[in-house]
Amino acid sequence: MTAPRKIIIDTDPGQDDAVAILLALASPDELDVLGLVAVAGNVPLALTEANARKVCEVAGRPDVKVFAGCDRPIAQPLLTAEHVHGATGLDGIDLPAPTMPLQAQHGVDFIIDTLRAEPPGTVTLCTLGALTNVATAFARAPDVVGRVAELVMMGGAYFEVGNITPAAEFNIYVDPEAAAAVFASGVKITVASLDVSHKALTSRDWVAGMRALGTRVGEVVAAWTDFFERFDTAKYGSEGAPLHDPLVIAWLLRPDLFTGRQVNVEIELEGRFTRGMTVADWWGVSGRAANAFWLGGLDRDGFYALLSERLARL
Ligand code: BDR
Ligand code: CA
């Protein structure tokens, strides 16, 4: 058996971030979670770092290292999404204040030190929020860029257009300068955008299945899903809600569930109506070099079966 892949999860929990973290922690044979780094996004940093710790405690993993990273984007004020995730970021069920510690080290320093300490090409960065921490690490320590195995992100939208502006997806829009730096870095990138996450809609049966697990994790995941489904079904008119962030972890576990294409992606920084847009050259018409693998297709039922099977382990 091959050794589990070492990952750092950079996150702004967020109910869907929380499910992604649970999926990773439920998969120790394949994934070794070196640490969670919180970033400001869905809610301010003080909440995202506390939420990351709450999620670890729900998973029965108070040993996981959780760090606080950047509290604001590189070049603009923080935009949050309480309208989607609730005032706590994890609305849907009351969770106790975490008792496990927050690591003293800044999350950006943790990313830098880990990439320097581990053998080159062995640490995968999984980003579930704005790219502020990663871009800051790359700017502060350019030597670590070439040591990243790969980066798998939830962010962006092309065929599905935006969810926070008509053109931009939330994670990219929160910190477009950070996204632009990461896409220009030369790191191997895989993108789970709205194009694929809008194919990952929850269903009533799946939520009922979570509840029927009879475990704390099942109860909590069902409650979170019930909460954010209310917003998304009102917005999209669909029956379920897209579970965006767990796709990043699912890609690492089961790439066979996805299809995609190697494309050039540029981040629009100046557009009057399109700032934060991920301009994905799907048809290769720009002549610009490909810099990312853009996921497009998903075996939706396979994805939810994977989630059910893994979350039942916790
Ligand atoms: C992304 O934005 C956040 O609100 C979610 O957690 C997800 O990472 C979807 O656009
Ligand atoms: Ca997120």
PDB file of N, CA, C and O in Angstrom, residues 70-120:
ATOM      1  N   CYS A  70      -4.499  34.454   7.305  1.00  0.00           N
ATOM      2  CA  CYS A  70      -4.723  35.879   7.061  1.00  0.00           C
ATOM      3  C   CYS A  70      -6.156  36.286   7.394  1.00  0.00           C
ATOM      4  O   CYS A  70      -7.101  35.547   7.114  1.00  0.00           O
ATOM      5  N   ASP A  71      -6.277  37.477   7.961  1.00  0.00           N
ATOM      6  CA  ASP A  71      -7.608  37.942   8.367  1.00  0.00           C
ATOM      7  C   ASP A  71      -8.247  38.865   7.345  1.00  0.00           C
ATOM      8  O   ASP A  71      -9.343  39.358   7.556  1.00  0.00           O
ATOM      9  N   ARG A  72      -7.522  39.120   6.248  1.00  0.00           N
ATOM     10  CA  ARG A  72      -8.133  39.958   5.206  1.00  0.00           C
ATOM     11  C   ARG A  72      -7.432  39.704   3.865  1.00  0.00           C
ATOM     12  O   ARG A  72      -6.265  39.277   3.848  1.00  0.00           O
ATOM     13  N   PRO A  73      -8.129  39.989   2.787  1.00  0.00           N
ATOM     14  CA  PRO A  73      -7.525  39.807   1.457  1.00  0.00           C
ATOM     15  C   PRO A  73      -6.324  40.722   1.251  1.00  0.00           C
ATOM     16  O   PRO A  73      -6.129  41.684   2.007  1.00  0.00           O
ATOM     17  N   ILE A  74      -5.568  40.437   0.207  1.00  0.00           N
ATOM     18  CA  ILE A  74      -4.318  41.154  -0.047  1.00  0.00           C
ATOM     19  C   ILE A  74      -4.557  42.629  -0.352  1.00  0.00           C
ATOM     20  O   ILE A  74      -3.826  43.490   0.138  1.00  0.00           O
ATOM     21  N   ALA A  75      -5.579  42.941  -1.150  1.00  0.00           N
ATOM     22  CA  ALA A  75      -5.672  44.326  -1.660  1.00  0.00           C
ATOM     23  C   ALA A  75      -7.061  44.934  -1.557  1.00  0.00           C
ATOM     24  O   ALA A  75      -7.329  45.950  -2.194  1.00  0.00           O
ATOM     25  N   GLN A  76      -7.933  44.330  -0.783  1.00  0.00           N
ATOM     26  CA  GLN A  76      -9.280  44.909  -0.678  1.00  0.00           C
ATOM     27  C   GLN A  76      -9.884  44.490   0.664  1.00  0.00           C
ATOM     28  O   GLN A  76      -9.420  43.544   1.304  1.00  0.00           O
ATOM     29  N   PRO A  77     -10.939  45.174   1.087  1.00  0.00           N
ATOM     30  CA  PRO A  77     -11.568  44.785   2.350  1.00  0.00           C
ATOM     31  C   PRO A  77     -12.202  43.401   2.246  1.00  0.00           C
ATOM     32  O   PRO A  77     -12.508  42.927   1.146  1.00  0.00           O
ATOM     33  N   LEU A  78     -12.393  42.774   3.398  1.00  0.00           N
ATOM     34  CA  LEU A  78     -13.001  41.437   3.434  1.00  0.00           C
ATOM     35  C   LEU A  78     -14.483  41.497   3.084  1.00  0.00           C
ATOM     36  O   LEU A  78     -15.221  42.331   3.594  1.00  0.00           O
ATOM     37  N   LEU A  79     -14.895  40.582   2.216  1.00  0.00           N
ATOM     38  CA  LEU A  79     -16.306  40.385   1.900  1.00  0.00           C
ATOM     39  C   LEU A  79     -16.705  39.034   2.491  1.00  0.00           C
ATOM     40  O   LEU A  79     -16.002  38.038   2.273  1.00  0.00           O
ATOM     41  N   THR A  80     -17.785  38.987   3.241  1.00  0.00           N
ATOM     42  CA  THR A  80     -18.188  37.733   3.878  1.00  0.00           C
ATOM     43  C   THR A  80     -19.536  37.251   3.315  1.00  0.00           C
ATOM     44  O   THR A  80     -20.154  37.937   2.517  1.00  0.00           O
ATOM     45  N   ALA A  81     -19.961  36.073   3.744  1.00  0.00           N
ATOM     46  CA  ALA A  81     -21.162  35.448   3.159  1.00  0.00           C
ATOM     47  C   ALA A  81     -22.088  34.885   4.242  1.00  0.00           C
ATOM     48  O   ALA A  81     -22.537  33.740   4.154  1.00  0.00           O
ATOM     49  N   GLU A  82     -22.365  35.716   5.241  1.00  0.00           N
ATOM     50  CA  GLU A  82     -23.309  35.269   6.277  1.00  0.00           C
ATOM     51  C   GLU A  82     -24.684  34.988   5.679  1.00  0.00           C
ATOM     52  O   GLU A  82     -25.454  34.203   6.236  1.00  0.00           O
ATOM     53  N   HIS A  83     -24.993  35.636   4.554  1.00  0.00           N
ATOM     54  CA  HIS A  83     -26.304  35.405   3.934  1.00  0.00           C
ATOM     55  C   HIS A  83     -26.439  33.961   3.444  1.00  0.00           C
ATOM     56  O   HIS A  83     -27.552  33.475   3.252  1.00  0.00           O
ATOM     57  N   VAL A  84     -25.308  33.291   3.252  1.00  0.00           N
ATOM     58  CA  VAL A  84     -25.350  31.884   2.830  1.00  0.00           C
ATOM     59  C   VAL A  84     -25.154  30.956   4.029  1.00  0.00           C
ATOM     60  O   VAL A  84     -25.893  29.981   4.188  1.00  0.00           O
ATOM     61  N   HIS A  85     -24.159  31.264   4.848  1.00  0.00           N
ATOM     62  CA  HIS A  85     -23.719  30.306   5.867  1.00  0.00           C
ATOM     63  C   HIS A  85     -24.228  30.613   7.270  1.00  0.00           C
ATOM     64  O   HIS A  85     -23.980  29.846   8.195  1.00  0.00           O
ATOM     65  N   GLY A  86     -24.922  31.756   7.437  1.00  0.00           N
ATOM     66  CA  GLY A  86     -25.391  32.143   8.760  1.00  0.00           C
ATOM     67  C   GLY A  86     -24.348  32.946   9.510  1.00  0.00           C
ATOM     68  O   GLY A  86     -23.189  33.030   9.082  1.00  0.00           O
ATOM     69  N   ALA A  87     -24.761  33.531  10.631  1.00  0.00           N
ATOM     70  CA  ALA A  87     -23.881  34.445  11.367  1.00  0.00           C
ATOM     71  C   ALA A  87     -22.627  33.754  11.875  1.00  0.00           C
ATOM     72  O   ALA A  87     -21.559  34.360  11.964  1.00  0.00           O
ATOM     73  N   THR A  88     -22.733  32.478  12.227  1.00  0.00           N
ATOM     74  CA  THR A  88     -21.556  31.769  12.745  1.00  0.00           C
ATOM     75  C   THR A  88     -20.693  31.203  11.631  1.00  0.00           C
ATOM     76  O   THR A  88     -19.546  30.822  11.868  1.00  0.00           O
ATOM     77  N   GLY A  89     -21.243  31.108  10.435  1.00  0.00           N
ATOM     78  CA  GLY A  89     -20.557  30.392   9.349  1.00  0.00           C
ATOM     79  C   GLY A  89     -20.922  28.920   9.326  1.00  0.00           C
ATOM     80  O   GLY A  89     -20.775  28.253   8.313  1.00  0.00           O
ATOM     81  N   LEU A  90     -21.347  28.416  10.476  1.00  0.00           N
ATOM     82  CA  LEU A  90     -21.728  26.997  10.580  1.00  0.00           C
ATOM     83  C   LEU A  90     -23.135  26.885  11.158  1.00  0.00           C
ATOM     84  O   LEU A  90     -23.398  25.978  11.959  1.00  0.00           O
ATOM     85  N   ASP A  91     -24.023  27.786  10.755  1.00  0.00           N
ATOM     86  CA  ASP A  91     -25.383  27.710  11.284  1.00  0.00           C
ATOM     87  C   ASP A  91     -26.054  26.406  10.855  1.00  0.00           C
ATOM     88  O   ASP A  91     -25.688  25.806   9.850  1.00  0.00           O
ATOM     89  N   GLY A  92     -27.045  26.014  11.643  1.00  0.00           N
ATOM     90  CA  GLY A  92     -27.785  24.780  11.356  1.00  0.00           C
ATOM     91  C   GLY A  92     -27.889  23.914  12.593  1.00  0.00           C
ATOM     92  O   GLY A  92     -28.870  23.204  12.794  1.00  0.00           O
ATOM     93  N   ILE A  93     -26.862  23.970  13.418  1.00  0.00           N
ATOM     94  CA  ILE A  93     -26.858  23.218  14.672  1.00  0.00           C
ATOM     95  C   ILE A  93     -25.896  23.935  15.611  1.00  0.00           C
ATOM     96  O   ILE A  93     -24.849  24.433  15.173  1.00  0.00           O
ATOM     97  N   ASP A  94     -26.266  24.005  16.883  1.00  0.00           N
ATOM     98  CA  ASP A  94     -25.381  24.666  17.853  1.00  0.00           C
ATOM     99  C   ASP A  94     -24.267  23.716  18.257  1.00  0.00           C
ATOM    100  O   ASP A  94     -24.540  22.633  18.795  1.00  0.00           O
ATOM    101  N   LEU A  95     -23.039  24.121  18.010  1.00  0.00           N
ATOM    102  CA  LEU A  95     -21.897  23.309  18.422  1.00  0.00           C
ATOM    103  C   LEU A  95     -21.204  24.016  19.578  1.00  0.00           C
ATOM    104  O   LEU A  95     -21.125  25.251  19.599  1.00  0.00           O
ATOM    105  N   PRO A  96     -20.693  23.253  20.534  1.00  0.00           N
ATOM    106  CA  PRO A  96     -20.019  23.894  21.668  1.00  0.00           C
ATOM    107  C   PRO A  96     -18.747  24.608  21.230  1.00  0.00           C
ATOM    108  O   PRO A  96     -18.137  24.247  20.213  1.00  0.00           O
ATOM    109  N   ALA A  97     -18.363  25.630  22.003  1.00  0.00           N
ATOM    110  CA  ALA A  97     -17.085  26.298  21.726  1.00  0.00           C
ATOM    111  C   ALA A  97     -15.979  25.249  21.781  1.00  0.00           C
ATOM    112  O   ALA A  97     -15.999  24.364  22.643  1.00  0.00           O
ATOM    113  N   PRO A  98     -15.019  25.309  20.873  1.00  0.00           N
ATOM    114  CA  PRO A  98     -13.981  24.278  20.842  1.00  0.00           C
ATOM    115  C   PRO A  98     -13.079  24.356  22.063  1.00  0.00           C
ATOM    116  O   PRO A  98     -12.806  25.443  22.568  1.00  0.00           O
ATOM    117  N   THR A  99     -12.624  23.197  22.507  1.00  0.00           N
ATOM    118  CA  THR A  99     -11.669  23.180  23.620  1.00  0.00           C
ATOM    119  C   THR A  99     -10.261  22.841  23.135  1.00  0.00           C
ATOM    120  O   THR A  99      -9.292  23.082  23.849  1.00  0.00           O
ATOM    121  N   MET A 100     -10.142  22.256  21.964  1.00  0.00           N
ATOM    122  CA  MET A 100      -8.800  21.969  21.427  1.00  0.00           C
ATOM    123  C   MET A 100      -8.104  23.288  21.091  1.00  0.00           C
ATOM    124  O   MET A 100      -8.766  24.283  20.789  1.00  0.00           O
ATOM    125  N   PRO A 101      -6.776  23.296  21.179  1.00  0.00           N
ATOM    126  CA  PRO A 101      -6.077  24.581  21.015  1.00  0.00           C
ATOM    127  C   PRO A 101      -5.987  25.027  19.569  1.00  0.00           C
ATOM    128  O   PRO A 101      -5.999  24.213  18.643  1.00  0.00           O
ATOM    129  N   LEU A 102      -5.880  26.345  19.413  1.00  0.00           N
ATOM    130  CA  LEU A 102      -5.438  26.926  18.147  1.00  0.00           C
ATOM    131  C   LEU A 102      -3.917  26.986  18.224  1.00  0.00           C
ATOM    132  O   LEU A 102      -3.365  27.403  19.256  1.00  0.00           O
ATOM    133  N   GLN A 103      -3.241  26.543  17.155  1.00  0.00           N
ATOM    134  CA  GLN A 103      -1.773  26.597  17.156  1.00  0.00           C
ATOM    135  C   GLN A 103      -1.305  28.054  17.212  1.00  0.00           C
ATOM    136  O   GLN A 103      -1.931  28.932  16.618  1.00  0.00           O
ATOM    137  N   ALA A 104      -0.207  28.285  17.893  1.00  0.00           N
ATOM    138  CA  ALA A 104       0.282  29.658  18.064  1.00  0.00           C
ATOM    139  C   ALA A 104       0.870  30.209  16.768  1.00  0.00           C
ATOM    140  O   ALA A 104       0.812  31.411  16.503  1.00  0.00           O
ATOM    141  N   GLN A 105       1.434  29.333  15.950  1.00  0.00           N
ATOM    142  CA  GLN A 105       2.104  29.792  14.725  1.00  0.00           C
ATOM    143  C   GLN A 105       1.084  30.358  13.729  1.00  0.00           C
ATOM    144  O   GLN A 105      -0.032  29.841  13.592  1.00  0.00           O
ATOM    145  N   HIS A 106       1.474  31.399  13.009  1.00  0.00           N
ATOM    146  CA  HIS A 106       0.608  31.939  11.959  1.00  0.00           C
ATOM    147  C   HIS A 106       0.469  30.894  10.835  1.00  0.00           C
ATOM    148  O   HIS A 106       1.441  30.208  10.495  1.00  0.00           O
ATOM    149  N   GLY A 107      -0.726  30.796  10.270  1.00  0.00           N
ATOM    150  CA  GLY A 107      -0.971  29.786   9.252  1.00  0.00           C
ATOM    151  C   GLY A 107      -0.075  29.899   8.027  1.00  0.00           C
ATOM    152  O   GLY A 107       0.308  28.885   7.425  1.00  0.00           O
ATOM    153  N   VAL A 108       0.273  31.113   7.651  1.00  0.00           N
ATOM    154  CA  VAL A 108       1.154  31.286   6.487  1.00  0.00           C
ATOM    155  C   VAL A 108       2.543  30.720   6.805  1.00  0.00           C
ATOM    156  O   VAL A 108       3.169  30.055   5.971  1.00  0.00           O
ATOM    157  N   ASP A 109       3.015  30.948   8.018  1.00  0.00           N
ATOM    158  CA  ASP A 109       4.320  30.392   8.405  1.00  0.00           C
ATOM    159  C   ASP A 109       4.269  28.868   8.452  1.00  0.00           C
ATOM    160  O   ASP A 109       5.252  28.190   8.103  1.00  0.00           O
ATOM    161  N   PHE A 110       3.133  28.341   8.887  1.00  0.00           N
ATOM    162  CA  PHE A 110       2.989  26.873   8.886  1.00  0.00           C
ATOM    163  C   PHE A 110       3.098  26.324   7.459  1.00  0.00           C
ATOM    164  O   PHE A 110       3.770  25.310   7.215  1.00  0.00           O
ATOM    165  N   ILE A 111       2.432  26.973   6.514  1.00  0.00           N
ATOM    166  CA  ILE A 111       2.502  26.519   5.118  1.00  0.00           C
ATOM    167  C   ILE A 111       3.958  26.557   4.636  1.00  0.00           C
ATOM    168  O   ILE A 111       4.474  25.590   4.055  1.00  0.00           O
ATOM    169  N   ILE A 112       4.635  27.679   4.903  1.00  0.00           N
ATOM    170  CA  ILE A 112       6.025  27.832   4.447  1.00  0.00           C
ATOM    171  C   ILE A 112       6.927  26.791   5.105  1.00  0.00           C
ATOM    172  O   ILE A 112       7.682  26.074   4.431  1.00  0.00           O
ATOM    173  N   ASP A 113       6.838  26.681   6.421  1.00  0.00           N
ATOM    174  CA  ASP A 113       7.734  25.761   7.139  1.00  0.00           C
ATOM    175  C   ASP A 113       7.487  24.318   6.726  1.00  0.00           C
ATOM    176  O   ASP A 113       8.428  23.525   6.601  1.00  0.00           O
ATOM    177  N   THR A 114       6.215  23.966   6.522  1.00  0.00           N
ATOM    178  CA  THR A 114       5.899  22.581   6.151  1.00  0.00           C
ATOM    179  C   THR A 114       6.454  22.257   4.772  1.00  0.00           C
ATOM    180  O   THR A 114       7.038  21.188   4.554  1.00  0.00           O
ATOM    181  N   LEU A 115       6.275  23.190   3.837  1.00  0.00           N
ATOM    182  CA  LEU A 115       6.788  22.939   2.482  1.00  0.00           C
ATOM    183  C   LEU A 115       8.308  22.854   2.480  1.00  0.00           C
ATOM    184  O   LEU A 115       8.903  22.113   1.694  1.00  0.00           O
ATOM    185  N   ARG A 116       8.960  23.589   3.378  1.00  0.00           N
ATOM    186  CA  ARG A 116      10.427  23.523   3.454  1.00  0.00           C
ATOM    187  C   ARG A 116      10.897  22.253   4.167  1.00  0.00           C
ATOM    188  O   ARG A 116      11.969  21.719   3.857  1.00  0.00           O
ATOM    189  N   ALA A 117      10.080  21.792   5.111  1.00  0.00           N
ATOM    190  CA  ALA A 117      10.517  20.642   5.919  1.00  0.00           C
ATOM    191  C   ALA A 117      10.266  19.306   5.220  1.00  0.00           C
ATOM    192  O   ALA A 117      11.057  18.369   5.371  1.00  0.00           O
ATOM    193  N   GLU A 118       9.195  19.216   4.468  1.00  0.00           N
ATOM    194  CA  GLU A 118       8.864  17.951   3.813  1.00  0.00           C
ATOM    195  C   GLU A 118       9.647  17.839   2.500  1.00  0.00           C
ATOM    196  O   GLU A 118       9.985  18.862   1.895  1.00  0.00           O
ATOM    197  N   PRO A 119       9.882  16.617   2.049  1.00  0.00           N
ATOM    198  CA  PRO A 119      10.589  16.471   0.768  1.00  0.00           C
ATOM    199  C   PRO A 119       9.850  17.199  -0.353  1.00  0.00           C
ATOM    200  O   PRO A 119       8.612  17.227  -0.365  1.00  0.00           O
ATOM    201  N   PRO A 120      10.582  17.795  -1.279  1.00  0.00           N
ATOM    202  CA  PRO A 120       9.929  18.529  -2.378  1.00  0.00           C
ATOM    203  C   PRO A 120       8.943  17.631  -3.119  1.00  0.00           C
ATOM    204  O   PRO A 120       9.208  16.452  -3.339  1.00  0.00           O
TER     205      PRO A 120
END
